[in-house]
Amino acid sequence: MSRMRMRLVVLQVVVLSMLAVLGARLWQVQVVRGKEFVNAATETRTRSVMVPAVRGQILDSSGRPLVRNKTALVVSVDRQRLQRMPDGGAEVLAKLAQVLGKPVKQLEKRIRSCGAGVTRPCWPGSPYQPIPVDERVQTREALQILERQEEFPGVTAEVQAVREYPQGKAAAQLLGYLQPVTQEELDKRVGLKAGFSGVDLVGRDGLEYVYDEALRGKPGLRQVQVDRLGKVLGVEQQVAPTSGDTLITSIDARVQNVVEQAIAHAMKSAPKADGAAGVVLDPRTGRVIAMASAPGYDPTIWTGGISEAEYQRLLSDKSGKPLVSRAINGQYAPGSTFKVSSVSAMLQAGYPLHGTYDCPGSYMVGDRAFNNFHGIGLGPMTLHTALVKSCDTIFYRTSYEQWLKDGGLHPKTPPKEVFANMARSFGFGKPTGIDLPGESSGRIPDRTWKKDMWQQTSADNCKRSRTGYPEVKSASRAAFLKRLAYENCVEGFLLRPGDAANFSIGQGDVLVTPLQLARAYAALVSDGKLRSPRVAWARVRPDGTLVQTIDPPVVGKLPISAKDRAYIKDALSQVPSDGTAAGAFSGFPMDQVRIGGKTGTAQVWGKEDTSWFASFAPAANPRFVVVVMVSQGGMGATTAAPAAREIYEGIFGIKRPALVPGGRPASRLPLIAPDGTVAR
């Protein structure tokens, strides 16, 4: 009996002890840490959701959309949440694949991180960002996911804005594309991280990249109540997002399409052509009216993720690297279009503007004969005729004379280098500063450049001068390369007389971009001011309020007089009617619209010539500068010039209604109504 009583006492003590501990714990939870747990409970049922802003449109100079948004149902997956599941989210992905009608393997590839050895499709963005796996979901599929959320944890279906390109492939390289935000970007760009909605995309190229912050807008904030399954029970607080600005450009969509067609036709007419570019500038303002590059690509290829095969095609030499804009990145010898700089250099060096110059079939530069085109001599002529008929030997002679005045192989300190310095004054040898990323600088090969290049290549040249080129199949070609390597090894730092001669006609090591050449001609035929071109014209709010006007800045001035510029422009005005481009413009109504310009045919070792035509119109009062380049297109007069003619016929309405009424670029911004539509 006493043993039974003892057991009851022990049991009572245990129970009382447990009640005491429970009471103490309740007092601690409810009194001591009560506020802390209340806040924690509130946080558990409240979620803050960043609401992405609608990205701004990109319009042409008349308000036509170049890039706009369309709404689409997008299904996204939270990979981090799936990975925390016991099976790594395999069951959820299997169910999702069944709803979307896609293979599970495809979804798995879409949500894996891009990296070394990982082929596309993959996710290049932040691992903490919801990953879109289908951007063309039907309402029925989205409802299946939303109504059975317990079966699809970590999966969302939302209406989002997706980029649309009403002009098709036109200006793809100029407009750029969007890609997910990477974790590295979030870590580096504090402003981006602060305003990141979790589903934002950022510009990766073109205008989308340069004006990304303005186009992206500011995300809103929504605080919602959710149950344990994540279903939304109600909205506690909401701050609306601020839509991105609308970017109005100086691009004329109609002219852009004509330029795209013209360079495509030019490439078809030249069997070996592997690329082309066309640039149209307003010479008075420096604004870009059209800029095209071929081959191009369809920008919608980025929507919904790009496959490895598609991505490699965009970068492939075989497909012509369609992702690269030849207008601003392509560097080519300009041929005779460069002579406007050489004539200006001659005038600055003291050669008479109205002098008479002999144009023999060949001219000895040092111990080597440099020939005119086809070795044909044209006799005595003025500089005016030298440009119209494109005489080479006049420029060989004058550039060689200036090279000798600078000391030849033993230059004075410092040498004047009249031809090279004039070329720089025309804007060659450095980027134009256009509001597009990745612009190339071109090349002006002066004495300093020769020394720098020799320091970089002398070791390889000296090695090749001993070993030769056994991998080259042609014995004569291999012998030539070995001899050239020896010369560059021993004296590659010297600017030779042949270098000076080739420079004067835009050959040898001279490289320019089509945009650089267009800008140089724009300065020459307008007010002599060198401007940094701009594609963007203005930023406006979605309701039409003007935020900023973007003006092309003046960055230099041609060092020749207005009289000299007028003389050169007058000579160029006769090239399409009486000079090297006469065949290309045969039958063109010059009495209605006179075209001025210069053909260029640049030789490239082992390839067909690069075809150029740099031009302006109307010749008396230029409102358009048009430059066309066709890589491996042959002669300038047979490929590039006809393409330029096609562009002018579209602009001025030859054989069809004029694309530009009145023959003048747009001078006033389109009006955006308060509802976001274009008023005119």
XYZ file of C-alpha atoms in Angstrom, residues 340 384 387-388 521 524-525 565-579 581-582 585 590 593-598 613-622:
42
model
C 37.291 63.448 -100.071
C 37.186 68.402 -109.733
C 37.034 63.128 -108.152
C 34.516 62.690 -110.951
C 30.072 63.015 -95.807
C 31.336 67.767 -95.734
C 28.050 68.571 -97.504
C 33.859 72.129 -99.158
C 31.606 73.624 -101.823
C 34.179 72.775 -104.507
C 34.378 69.121 -103.404
C 30.590 68.857 -103.101
C 30.154 70.284 -106.610
C 32.576 67.699 -108.007
C 30.765 64.853 -106.245
C 27.484 66.131 -107.674
C 28.654 65.134 -111.158
C 29.772 61.571 -110.289
C 26.307 59.952 -110.759
C 25.679 61.776 -114.051
C 29.113 62.099 -115.677
C 31.487 60.027 -113.571
C 28.412 56.083 -111.094
C 26.824 57.228 -114.371
C 22.074 56.149 -112.332
C 18.434 64.182 -112.130
C 16.471 65.168 -107.710
C 20.201 65.501 -108.350
C 22.300 62.935 -106.499
C 25.896 63.546 -105.471
C 28.296 60.835 -104.391
C 31.466 58.810 -104.775
C 28.839 54.218 -102.585
C 28.755 57.318 -100.367
C 26.204 59.914 -101.444
C 23.884 62.809 -100.655
C 20.720 64.410 -102.053
C 19.413 66.787 -103.184
C 22.896 67.836 -104.263
C 22.279 71.598 -103.990
C 20.751 71.403 -100.511
C 21.399 67.945 -99.016
